[in-house]
Amino acid sequence: MNAGAAFALSRPLDGPAEVRHAARAGRLRGQTSGLAPGFVQANLAILPSDVAADFLRFCQRNPKPCPLIGMSEPGDPMLPDLGADLDIRTDVPRYRVWRDGELAEEVDDIRDLWRDDLTAFLIGCSFSFEEALLADDVPVRHIAEGRNVPMYRTTIPTAPAGPFHGPLVVSMRPLKAADAIRAVQITSRLPAVHGAPVHLGDPSLIGIRDITAPDYGEAVRVEPDELPVFWACGVTPQSVIAAAKPPFAITHAPGCMLVTDLKNTRLSIL
Amino acid sequence: MNAGAAFALSRPLDGPAEVRHAARAGRLRGQTSGLAPGFVQANLAILPSDVAADFLRFCQRNPKPCPLIGMSEPGDPMLPDLGADLDIRTDVPRYRVWRDGELAEEVDDIRDLWRDDLTAFLIGCSFSFEEALLADDVPVRHIAEGRNVPMYRTTIPTAPAGPFHGPLVVSMRPLKAADAIRAVQITSRLPAVHGAPVHLGDPSLIGIRDITAPDYGEAVRVEPDELPVFWACGVTPQSVIAAAKPPFAITHAPGCMLVTDLKNTRLSIL
């Protein structure tokens, strides 16, 4: 870890350590989509010890929205399993601080907020499976349209744990049927980043009234010969934390993910 | 093979050799659905040598409708790789004889029709993947309704080979979205019996005008919360042979399959 700076210099410009160091140095404050292609990006949730055990159980019970790819020791901001020299207090481009379930502020680093009773949870992100879809020539509409993926609250319940409960949030990608079938195959191999879709076809069957009005992200075009295909989404834990209203929590800001040293291709179980 | 009779006696009543011996002895003249559970059943096509090479190439080019699980030596009616003592001239309950593409007769055995220039092709059948679906609690409507599966000619072309060409024929099973996703996973593991679906959702996109009027088999109920899911079907080779109008051909009669000694579970590639 003390060789971090030298390590970064030996990396290509789009390597994961370089992205983290740019965030740490204040040179990167925005979204990480498209940065460090080939490397796993992760959703972040940081919780105090009085609810961390419940949240860990929530992830265990809800692996599709909350596939846990790493967590810190309580009070330790370093995550060596996810990246060389990785400091969770500085290496995410932008953080959100939550107090009693309300967004209190957005900040660029959380060194001042770090405490000995905090645990960081890193949860798989759909960027990894979108890369796998595109590599197999399955088109991803929101990327083609240059938008954020549309996300929807559903009527599908999550399995509760302690104070954490609430509906599943899903992301949607419109696909022709043959591509939808191929997408099931591709994403089934990637359970660490949400795995297979949870639904396809009629949105009303999972409580989505208007596909053109997502609850998060931006709407995308759905052609008449396409099916909307829905995956469990990493926004679910943020939505569940907001509903549980813990006195204190920190997450990444939307789209500003932690970039890890794990390779997307190594997530495939087959 | 000379131990065939003794072998049959050592099998349970629903074993594959027993089914074949019942067909051979004239005690079984009807459908084989549900017989010898756990064992692979196969579609049969027998063709003379002047078109057999083209048909083999057709199967190679169209593995989803025509997954070849075995073929005979030219002129040899025994298929030891598919079953002990298996004689393709007697071991299928009922055969169809085709002359110039027209159904000429249905017969109980083809010993009188066998020739030195005939090759038998055995093609995987959806019974195997239906067993896998049911084992995983994915319901199969036509089985629940006690009907033959509905099948449809589509506008999806097959890849031609010599005189063999024509549209893909598909079978349809209505499923709720979550079961359809699970069915893609289950049948993707079984490429030797048609593999993953070729389409799901809107039937008109593959040229099916009326889902209640199948071209073969019987219509089944499709509930409002279900998607029709379509798999490439082993009727495709029969339809293609009828269109190619070879002077002579023999197939199994619908539903009267060859029961092999291969286990369904051994077809799974994962």
Short mmCIF file of C-alpha atoms in Angstrom, two decimals, chain A residues 177-178 180-181 184-185 188 196-202 205 224-227 270, chain B residues 177-178 180-181 184-185 188 196-202 205 224-227 270:
data_model
loop_
_atom_site.label_atom_id
_atom_site.label_comp_id
_atom_site.label_asym_id
_atom_site.label_seq_id
_atom_site.Cartn_x
_atom_site.Cartn_y
_atom_site.Cartn_z
CA ALA A 177 -36.84 -10.83 -27.39
CA ALA A 178 -33.77 -12.68 -28.72
CA ALA A 180 -33.55 -10.46 -23.79
CA ILE A 181 -33.02 -14.23 -23.83
CA VAL A 184 -30.71 -13.65 -19.22
CA GLN A 185 -27.90 -16.05 -20.14
CA SER A 188 -27.10 -15.28 -14.97
CA ALA A 196 -30.48 -12.56 -14.00
CA PRO A 197 -33.41 -10.18 -14.53
CA VAL A 198 -36.24 -10.31 -12.00
CA HIS A 199 -38.97 -9.49 -14.55
CA LEU A 200 -39.61 -8.83 -18.21
CA GLY A 201 -42.63 -7.72 -20.18
CA ASP A 202 -45.68 -6.03 -18.65
CA LEU A 205 -47.28 -6.78 -13.01
CA PRO A 224 -42.82 -1.59 -30.21
CA ASP A 225 -40.80 -4.75 -30.89
CA GLU A 226 -38.95 -4.56 -27.56
CA LEU A 227 -39.65 -5.91 -24.08
CA LEU A 270 -19.14 -19.96 -15.48
CA ALA B 177 -42.10 -13.64 -16.30
CA ALA B 178 -40.08 -15.00 -13.37
CA ALA B 180 -39.79 -17.55 -18.13
CA ILE B 181 -36.44 -16.19 -16.86
CA VAL B 184 -34.20 -19.63 -20.05
CA GLN B 185 -31.62 -20.62 -17.43
CA SER B 188 -29.80 -23.02 -21.79
CA ALA B 196 -32.84 -21.73 -24.76
CA PRO B 197 -36.04 -20.23 -26.17
CA VAL B 198 -35.83 -18.47 -29.53
CA HIS B 199 -38.52 -15.89 -28.70
CA LEU B 200 -40.83 -14.69 -25.96
CA GLY B 201 -43.62 -12.16 -25.83
CA ASP B 202 -45.44 -10.80 -28.90
CA LEU B 205 -42.97 -10.60 -34.26
CA PRO B 224 -53.10 -12.23 -18.86
CA ASP B 225 -50.05 -12.25 -16.56
CA GLU B 226 -48.17 -14.76 -18.72
CA LEU B 227 -45.78 -14.48 -21.67
CA LEU B 270 -23.41 -27.36 -16.73
#
